PDB file of C-alpha atoms in Angstrom:
ATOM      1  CA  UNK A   1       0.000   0.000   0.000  1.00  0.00           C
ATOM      2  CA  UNK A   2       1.076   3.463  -1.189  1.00  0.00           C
ATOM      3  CA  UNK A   3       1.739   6.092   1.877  1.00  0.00           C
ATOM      4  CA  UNK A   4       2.970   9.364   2.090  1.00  0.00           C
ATOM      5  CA  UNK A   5       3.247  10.950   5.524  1.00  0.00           C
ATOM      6  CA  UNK A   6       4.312  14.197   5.916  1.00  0.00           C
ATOM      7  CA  UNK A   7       5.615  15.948   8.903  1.00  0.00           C
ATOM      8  CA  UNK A   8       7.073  19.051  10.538  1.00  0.00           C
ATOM      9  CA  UNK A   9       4.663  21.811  10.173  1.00  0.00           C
ATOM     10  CA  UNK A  10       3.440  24.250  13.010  1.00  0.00           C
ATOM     11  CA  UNK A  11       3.311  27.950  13.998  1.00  0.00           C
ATOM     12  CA  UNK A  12       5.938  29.739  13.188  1.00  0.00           C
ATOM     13  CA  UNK A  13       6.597  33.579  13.175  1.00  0.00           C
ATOM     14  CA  UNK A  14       6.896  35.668   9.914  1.00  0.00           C
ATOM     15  CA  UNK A  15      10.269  35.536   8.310  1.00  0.00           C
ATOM     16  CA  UNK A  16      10.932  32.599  10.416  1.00  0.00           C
ATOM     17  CA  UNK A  17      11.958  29.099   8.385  1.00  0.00           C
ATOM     18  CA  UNK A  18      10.679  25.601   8.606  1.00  0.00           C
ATOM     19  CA  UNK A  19      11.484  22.721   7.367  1.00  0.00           C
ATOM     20  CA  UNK A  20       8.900  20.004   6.170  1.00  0.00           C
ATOM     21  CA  UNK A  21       9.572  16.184   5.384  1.00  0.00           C
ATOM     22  CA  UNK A  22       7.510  13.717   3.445  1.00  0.00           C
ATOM     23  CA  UNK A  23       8.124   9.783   3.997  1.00  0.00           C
ATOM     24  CA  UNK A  24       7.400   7.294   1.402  1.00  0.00           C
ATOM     25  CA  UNK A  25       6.381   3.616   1.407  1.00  0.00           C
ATOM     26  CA  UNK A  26       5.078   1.189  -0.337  1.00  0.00           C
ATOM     27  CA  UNK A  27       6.728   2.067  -3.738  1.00  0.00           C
ATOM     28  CA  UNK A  28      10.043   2.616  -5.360  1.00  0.00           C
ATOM     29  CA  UNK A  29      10.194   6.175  -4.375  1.00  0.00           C
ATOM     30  CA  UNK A  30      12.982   6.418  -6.583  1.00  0.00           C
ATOM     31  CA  UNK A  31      11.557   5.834  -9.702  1.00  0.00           C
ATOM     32  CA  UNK A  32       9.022   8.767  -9.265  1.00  0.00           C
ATOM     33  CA  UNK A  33       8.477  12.313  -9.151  1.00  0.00           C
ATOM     34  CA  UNK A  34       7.001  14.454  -6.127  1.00  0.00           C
ATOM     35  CA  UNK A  35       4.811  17.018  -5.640  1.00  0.00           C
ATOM     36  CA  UNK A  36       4.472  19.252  -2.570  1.00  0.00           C
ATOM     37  CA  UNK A  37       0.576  20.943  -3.144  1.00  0.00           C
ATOM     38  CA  UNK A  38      -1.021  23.168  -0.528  1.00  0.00           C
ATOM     39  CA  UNK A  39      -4.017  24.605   0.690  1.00  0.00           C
ATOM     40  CA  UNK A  40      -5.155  27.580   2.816  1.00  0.00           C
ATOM     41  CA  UNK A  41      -7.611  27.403   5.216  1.00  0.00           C
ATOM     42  CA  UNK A  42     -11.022  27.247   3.273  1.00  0.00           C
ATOM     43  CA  UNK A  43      -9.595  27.660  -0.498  1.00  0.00           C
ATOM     44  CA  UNK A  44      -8.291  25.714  -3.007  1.00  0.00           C
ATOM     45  CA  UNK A  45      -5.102  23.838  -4.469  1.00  0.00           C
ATOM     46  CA  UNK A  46      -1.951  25.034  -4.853  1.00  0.00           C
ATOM     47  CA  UNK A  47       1.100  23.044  -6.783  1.00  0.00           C
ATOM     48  CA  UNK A  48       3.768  24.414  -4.493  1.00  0.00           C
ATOM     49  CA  UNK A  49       7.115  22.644  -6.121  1.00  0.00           C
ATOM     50  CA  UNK A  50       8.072  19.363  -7.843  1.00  0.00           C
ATOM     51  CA  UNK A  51      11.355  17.101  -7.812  1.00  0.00           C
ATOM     52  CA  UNK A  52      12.043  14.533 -10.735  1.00  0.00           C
ATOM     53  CA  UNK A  53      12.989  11.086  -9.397  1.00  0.00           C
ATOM     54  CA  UNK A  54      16.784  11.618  -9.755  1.00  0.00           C
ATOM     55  CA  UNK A  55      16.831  15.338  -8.570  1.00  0.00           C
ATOM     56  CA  UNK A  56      17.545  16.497 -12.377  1.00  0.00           C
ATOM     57  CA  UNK A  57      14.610  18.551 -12.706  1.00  0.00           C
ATOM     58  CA  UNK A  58      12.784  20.851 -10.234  1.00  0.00           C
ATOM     59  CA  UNK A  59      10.723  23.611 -10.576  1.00  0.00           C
ATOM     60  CA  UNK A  60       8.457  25.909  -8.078  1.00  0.00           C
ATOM     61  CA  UNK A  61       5.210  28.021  -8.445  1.00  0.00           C
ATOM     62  CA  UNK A  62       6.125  31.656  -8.619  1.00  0.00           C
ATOM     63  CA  UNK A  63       4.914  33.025  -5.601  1.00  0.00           C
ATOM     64  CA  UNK A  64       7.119  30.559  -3.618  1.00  0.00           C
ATOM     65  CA  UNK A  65       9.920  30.792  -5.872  1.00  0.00           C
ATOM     66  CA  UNK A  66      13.517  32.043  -4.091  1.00  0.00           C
ATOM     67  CA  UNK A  67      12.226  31.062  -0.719  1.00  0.00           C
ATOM     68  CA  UNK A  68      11.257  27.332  -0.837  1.00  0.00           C
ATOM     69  CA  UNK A  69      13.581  24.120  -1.711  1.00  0.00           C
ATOM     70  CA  UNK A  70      12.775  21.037  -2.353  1.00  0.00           C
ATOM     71  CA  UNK A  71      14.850  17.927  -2.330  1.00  0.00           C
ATOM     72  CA  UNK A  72      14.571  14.610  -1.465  1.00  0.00           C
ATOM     73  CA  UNK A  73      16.547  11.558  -0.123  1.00  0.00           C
ATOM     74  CA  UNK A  74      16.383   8.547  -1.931  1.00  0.00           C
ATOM     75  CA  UNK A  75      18.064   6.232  -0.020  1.00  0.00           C
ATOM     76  CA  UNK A  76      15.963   7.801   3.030  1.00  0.00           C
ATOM     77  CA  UNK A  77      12.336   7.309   1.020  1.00  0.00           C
ATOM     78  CA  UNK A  78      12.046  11.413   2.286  1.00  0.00           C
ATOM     79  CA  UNK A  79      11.083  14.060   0.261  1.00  0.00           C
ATOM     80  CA  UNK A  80      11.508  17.657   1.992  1.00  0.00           C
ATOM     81  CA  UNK A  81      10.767  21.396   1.579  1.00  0.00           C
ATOM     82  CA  UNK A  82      12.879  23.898   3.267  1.00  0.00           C
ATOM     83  CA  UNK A  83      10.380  27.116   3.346  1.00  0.00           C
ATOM     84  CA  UNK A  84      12.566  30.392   4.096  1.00  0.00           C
ATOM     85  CA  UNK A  85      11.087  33.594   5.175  1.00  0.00           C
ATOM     86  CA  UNK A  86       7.798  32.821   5.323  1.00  0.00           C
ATOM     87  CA  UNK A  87       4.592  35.028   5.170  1.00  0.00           C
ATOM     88  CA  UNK A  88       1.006  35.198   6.596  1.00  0.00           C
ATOM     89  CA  UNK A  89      -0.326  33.830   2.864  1.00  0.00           C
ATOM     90  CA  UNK A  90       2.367  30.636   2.926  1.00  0.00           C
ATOM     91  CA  UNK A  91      -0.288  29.471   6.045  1.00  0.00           C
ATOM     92  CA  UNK A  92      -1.780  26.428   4.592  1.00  0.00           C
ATOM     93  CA  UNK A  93      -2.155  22.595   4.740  1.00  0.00           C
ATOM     94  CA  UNK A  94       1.212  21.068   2.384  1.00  0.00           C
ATOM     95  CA  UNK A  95       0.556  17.805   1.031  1.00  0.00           C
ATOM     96  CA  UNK A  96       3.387  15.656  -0.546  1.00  0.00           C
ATOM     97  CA  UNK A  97       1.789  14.035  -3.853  1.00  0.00           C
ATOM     98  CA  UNK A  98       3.335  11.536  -6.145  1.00  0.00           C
ATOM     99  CA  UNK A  99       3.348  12.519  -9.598  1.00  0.00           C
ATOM    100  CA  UNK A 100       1.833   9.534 -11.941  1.00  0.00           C
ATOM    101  CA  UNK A 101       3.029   8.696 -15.231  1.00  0.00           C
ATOM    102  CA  UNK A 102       0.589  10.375 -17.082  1.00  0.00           C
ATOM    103  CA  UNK A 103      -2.043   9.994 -14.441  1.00  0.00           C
ATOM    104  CA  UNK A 104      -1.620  13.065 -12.311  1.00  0.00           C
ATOM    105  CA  UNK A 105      -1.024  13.392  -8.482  1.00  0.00           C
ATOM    106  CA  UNK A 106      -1.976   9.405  -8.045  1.00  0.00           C
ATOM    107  CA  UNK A 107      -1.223   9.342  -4.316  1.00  0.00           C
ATOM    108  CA  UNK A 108      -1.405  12.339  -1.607  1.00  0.00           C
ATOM    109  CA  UNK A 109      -0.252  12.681   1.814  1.00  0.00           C
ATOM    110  CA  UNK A 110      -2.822  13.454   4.951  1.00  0.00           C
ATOM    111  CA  UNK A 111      -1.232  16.695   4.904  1.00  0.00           C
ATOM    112  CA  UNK A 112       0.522  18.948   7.260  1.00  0.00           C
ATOM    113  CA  UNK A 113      -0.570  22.116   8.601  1.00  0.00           C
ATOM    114  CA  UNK A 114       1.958  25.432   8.356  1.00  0.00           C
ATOM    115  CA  UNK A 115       0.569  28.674  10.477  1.00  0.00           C
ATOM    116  CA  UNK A 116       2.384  31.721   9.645  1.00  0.00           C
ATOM    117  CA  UNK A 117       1.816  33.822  12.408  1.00  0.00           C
ATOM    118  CA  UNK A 118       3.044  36.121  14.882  1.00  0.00           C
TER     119      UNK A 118
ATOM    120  CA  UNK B   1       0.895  30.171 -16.495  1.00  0.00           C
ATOM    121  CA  UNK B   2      -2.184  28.657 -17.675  1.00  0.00           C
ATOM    122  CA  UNK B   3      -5.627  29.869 -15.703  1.00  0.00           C
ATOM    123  CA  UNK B   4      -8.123  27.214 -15.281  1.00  0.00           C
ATOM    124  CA  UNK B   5     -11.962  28.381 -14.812  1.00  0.00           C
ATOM    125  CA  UNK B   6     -13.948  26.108 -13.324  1.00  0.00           C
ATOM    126  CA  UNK B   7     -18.311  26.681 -13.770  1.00  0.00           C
ATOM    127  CA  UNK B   8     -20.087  26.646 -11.928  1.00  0.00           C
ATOM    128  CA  UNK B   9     -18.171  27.483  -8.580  1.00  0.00           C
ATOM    129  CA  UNK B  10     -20.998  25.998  -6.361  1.00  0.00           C
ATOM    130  CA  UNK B  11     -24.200  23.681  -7.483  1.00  0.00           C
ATOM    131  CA  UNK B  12     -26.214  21.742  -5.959  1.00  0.00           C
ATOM    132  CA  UNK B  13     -27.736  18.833  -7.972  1.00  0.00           C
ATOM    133  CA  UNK B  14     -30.910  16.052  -6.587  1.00  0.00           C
ATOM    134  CA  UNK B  15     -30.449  12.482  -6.626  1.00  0.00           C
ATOM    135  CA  UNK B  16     -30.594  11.006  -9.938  1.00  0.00           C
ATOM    136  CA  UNK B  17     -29.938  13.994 -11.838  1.00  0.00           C
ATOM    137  CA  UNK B  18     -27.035  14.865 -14.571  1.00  0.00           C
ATOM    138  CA  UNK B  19     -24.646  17.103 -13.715  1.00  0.00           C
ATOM    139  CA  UNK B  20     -21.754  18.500 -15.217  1.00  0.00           C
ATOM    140  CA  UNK B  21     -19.039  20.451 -14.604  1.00  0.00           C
ATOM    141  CA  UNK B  22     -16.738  22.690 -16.876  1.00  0.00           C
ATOM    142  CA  UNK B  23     -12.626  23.678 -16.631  1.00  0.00           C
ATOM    143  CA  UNK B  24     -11.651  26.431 -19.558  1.00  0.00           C
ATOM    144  CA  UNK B  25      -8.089  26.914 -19.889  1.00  0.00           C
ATOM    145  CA  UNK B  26      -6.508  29.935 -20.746  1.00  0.00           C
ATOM    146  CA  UNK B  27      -4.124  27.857 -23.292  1.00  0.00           C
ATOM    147  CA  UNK B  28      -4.387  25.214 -24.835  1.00  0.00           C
ATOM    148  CA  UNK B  29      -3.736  21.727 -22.854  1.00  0.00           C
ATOM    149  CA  UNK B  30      -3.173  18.122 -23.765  1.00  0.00           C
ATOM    150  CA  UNK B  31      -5.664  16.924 -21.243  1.00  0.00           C
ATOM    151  CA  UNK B  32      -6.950  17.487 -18.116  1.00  0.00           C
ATOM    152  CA  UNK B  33      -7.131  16.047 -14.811  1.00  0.00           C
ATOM    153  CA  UNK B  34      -9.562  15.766 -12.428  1.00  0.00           C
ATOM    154  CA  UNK B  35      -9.708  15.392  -7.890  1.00  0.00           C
ATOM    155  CA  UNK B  36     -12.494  14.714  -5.777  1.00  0.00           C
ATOM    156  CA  UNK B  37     -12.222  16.501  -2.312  1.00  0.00           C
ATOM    157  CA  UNK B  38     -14.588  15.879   0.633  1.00  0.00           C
ATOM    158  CA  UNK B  39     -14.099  17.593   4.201  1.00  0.00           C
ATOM    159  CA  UNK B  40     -11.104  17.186   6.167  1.00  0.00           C
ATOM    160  CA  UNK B  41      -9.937  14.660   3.779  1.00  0.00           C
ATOM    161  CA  UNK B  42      -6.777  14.950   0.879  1.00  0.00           C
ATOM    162  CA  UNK B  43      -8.052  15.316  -2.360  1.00  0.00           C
ATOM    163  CA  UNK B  44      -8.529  11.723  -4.739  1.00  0.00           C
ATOM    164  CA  UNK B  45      -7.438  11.336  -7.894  1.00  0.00           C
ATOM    165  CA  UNK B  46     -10.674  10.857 -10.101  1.00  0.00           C
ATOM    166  CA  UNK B  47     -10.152  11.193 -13.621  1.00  0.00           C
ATOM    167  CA  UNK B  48      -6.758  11.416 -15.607  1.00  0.00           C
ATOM    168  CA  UNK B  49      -5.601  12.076 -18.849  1.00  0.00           C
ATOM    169  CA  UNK B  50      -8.908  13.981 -19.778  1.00  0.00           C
ATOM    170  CA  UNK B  51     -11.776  10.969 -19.666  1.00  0.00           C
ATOM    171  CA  UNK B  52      -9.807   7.921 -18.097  1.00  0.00           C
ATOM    172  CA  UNK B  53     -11.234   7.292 -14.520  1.00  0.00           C
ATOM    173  CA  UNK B  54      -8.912   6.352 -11.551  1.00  0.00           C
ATOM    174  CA  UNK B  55      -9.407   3.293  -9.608  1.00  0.00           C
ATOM    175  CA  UNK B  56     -12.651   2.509  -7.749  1.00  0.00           C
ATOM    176  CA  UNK B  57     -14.130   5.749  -9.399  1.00  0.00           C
ATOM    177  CA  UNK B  58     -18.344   4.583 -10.493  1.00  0.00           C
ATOM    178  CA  UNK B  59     -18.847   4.409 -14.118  1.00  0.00           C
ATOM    179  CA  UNK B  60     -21.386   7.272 -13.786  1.00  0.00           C
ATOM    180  CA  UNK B  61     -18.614   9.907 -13.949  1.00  0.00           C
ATOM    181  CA  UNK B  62     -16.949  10.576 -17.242  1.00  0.00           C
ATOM    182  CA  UNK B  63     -14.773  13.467 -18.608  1.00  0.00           C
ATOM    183  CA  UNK B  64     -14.309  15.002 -22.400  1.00  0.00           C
ATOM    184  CA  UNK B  65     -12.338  17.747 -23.908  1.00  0.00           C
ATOM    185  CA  UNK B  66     -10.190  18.861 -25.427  1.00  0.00           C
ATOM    186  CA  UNK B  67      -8.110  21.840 -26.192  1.00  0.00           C
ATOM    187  CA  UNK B  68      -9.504  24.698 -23.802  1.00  0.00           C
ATOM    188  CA  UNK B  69     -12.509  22.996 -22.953  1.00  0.00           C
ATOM    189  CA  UNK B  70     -13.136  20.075 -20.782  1.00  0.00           C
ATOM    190  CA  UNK B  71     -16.054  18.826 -18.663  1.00  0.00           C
ATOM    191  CA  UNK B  72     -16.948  16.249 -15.466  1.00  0.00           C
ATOM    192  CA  UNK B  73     -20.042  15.064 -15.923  1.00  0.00           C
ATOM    193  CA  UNK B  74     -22.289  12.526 -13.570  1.00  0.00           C
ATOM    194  CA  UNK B  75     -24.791  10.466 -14.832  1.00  0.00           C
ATOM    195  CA  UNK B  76     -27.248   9.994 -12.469  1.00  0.00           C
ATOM    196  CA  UNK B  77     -25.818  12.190  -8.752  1.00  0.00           C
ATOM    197  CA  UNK B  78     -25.940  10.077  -5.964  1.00  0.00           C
ATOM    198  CA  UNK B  79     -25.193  11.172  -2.537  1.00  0.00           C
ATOM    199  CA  UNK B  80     -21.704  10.141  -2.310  1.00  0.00           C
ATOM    200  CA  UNK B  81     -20.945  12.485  -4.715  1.00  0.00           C
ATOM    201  CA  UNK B  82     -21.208  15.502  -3.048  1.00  0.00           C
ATOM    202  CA  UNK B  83     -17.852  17.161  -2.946  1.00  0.00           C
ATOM    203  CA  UNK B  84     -15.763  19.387  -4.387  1.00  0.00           C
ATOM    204  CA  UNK B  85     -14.227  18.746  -7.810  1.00  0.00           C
ATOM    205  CA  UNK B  86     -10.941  20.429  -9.286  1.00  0.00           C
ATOM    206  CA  UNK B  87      -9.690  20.316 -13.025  1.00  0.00           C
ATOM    207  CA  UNK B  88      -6.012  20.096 -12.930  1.00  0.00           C
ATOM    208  CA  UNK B  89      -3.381  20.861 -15.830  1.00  0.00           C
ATOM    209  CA  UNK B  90      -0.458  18.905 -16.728  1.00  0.00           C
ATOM    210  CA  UNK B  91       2.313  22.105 -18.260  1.00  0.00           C
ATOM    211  CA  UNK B  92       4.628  24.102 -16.176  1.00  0.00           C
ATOM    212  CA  UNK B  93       3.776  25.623 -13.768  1.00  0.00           C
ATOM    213  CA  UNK B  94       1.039  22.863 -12.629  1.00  0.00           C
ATOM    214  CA  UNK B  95      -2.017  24.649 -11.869  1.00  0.00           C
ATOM    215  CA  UNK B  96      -5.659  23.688 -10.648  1.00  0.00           C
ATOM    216  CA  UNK B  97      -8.924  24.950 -11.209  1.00  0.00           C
ATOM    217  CA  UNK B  98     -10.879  26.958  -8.128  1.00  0.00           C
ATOM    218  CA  UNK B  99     -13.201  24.354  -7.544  1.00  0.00           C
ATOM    219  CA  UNK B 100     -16.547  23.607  -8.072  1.00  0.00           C
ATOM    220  CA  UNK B 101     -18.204  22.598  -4.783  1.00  0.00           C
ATOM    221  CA  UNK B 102     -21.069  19.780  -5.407  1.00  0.00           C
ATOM    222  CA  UNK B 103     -24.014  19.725  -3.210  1.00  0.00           C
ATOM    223  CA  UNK B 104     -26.982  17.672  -2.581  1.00  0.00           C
ATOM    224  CA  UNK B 105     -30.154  18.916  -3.176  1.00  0.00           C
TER     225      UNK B 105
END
């Protein structure tokens, strides 16, 4: 069975960093790419960033773009997002999603909550 | 970027009836890809690749398009379907629809 469970959200002040982390199992997390999506409080989705399976290709939304890295640890089954000086409008739920073939986000995380707050 | 539009934004549909759902793109897209949502729960892949549905989705939901236009539709609402629904595009940067939110009449 496919999981994804994410991990390391919280309250943190504005400007502040945090770190989240995404563990796999149940597949050969190396062989795909990931997804970190979010959503505020009460709105919609958000594709936040994606990694390829061998770190080769990444690329972010624009409104996170400068601030946030992801990256991921194979050998670990992790995937991560390092979110730098955050803001009130980063406060939302981050999921880690796989990234199907050609079938979409095919598996999602329960999601972690981020509060940007002072 | 490409903007999806999702119409209508809310709806509320009675057992039994047809309902259908529309994502316009701003560009033009391969195909589109649809998520079901309910409360407090992560959103579930529902239909890929513009009219292919995911695993353990009822055959009463299908999807067309093509170009800017695609649709969800349901054949005959039941009350599991309630939720809310998102298009979802497959080009740099990935972006999703608003979301039309389903209810039951």
């Amino acid at each position: 069975e496919v999981q994804l469970v994410e991990s390391g959200g919280g309250l943190v002040q504005p400007g502040r960093s945090l770190k989240l982390s995404c563990v796999a199992s149940g597949f050969t997390f190396s062989n795909y790419g990931m997804n970190w999506i979010r959503q505020a409080p009460g709105k919609g989705l958000e594709w936040v960033a994606y990694i390829s399976s061998g770190s080769s290709y990444i690329y972010y939304a624009e409104t996170v773009k400068g601030r946030f890295t992801i990256s991921r640890d194979n050998a670990k089954n992790t995937l991560y997002l390092q979110m730098t000086s955050l803001r009130s409008e980063d406060t939302a739920l981050y999921y880690c999603a796989r990234r199907g073939t050609t079938t979409g986000f095919d598996y999602w995380g329960q999601g972690v909550m981020v509060t940007v707050s002072s | 970027e490409i903007v999806l539009t999702q119409s209508p934004t809310t709806m509320t549909a009675s057992p039994g009836e047809k309902v259908t759902i529309t994502c316009r793109a701003s560009s033009s897209v391969s195909y589109m890809h649809w998520y079901q949502q309910k409360p407090g729960a992560s959103p579930k892949p529902w239909i890929y690749e513009t009219s292919k549905l995911a695993s353990g989705v009822p055959d009463r939901f299908s999807g067309s398009g093509s170009g800017t236009s695609y649709s969800l539709t349901i054949n005959n609402m039941e009350a599991e379907d309630a939720a809310t629904y998102y298009c979802q595009q497959w080009n740099y940067p990935y972006t999703f629809g608003a979301g039309t939110k389903l209810e039951l009449k």
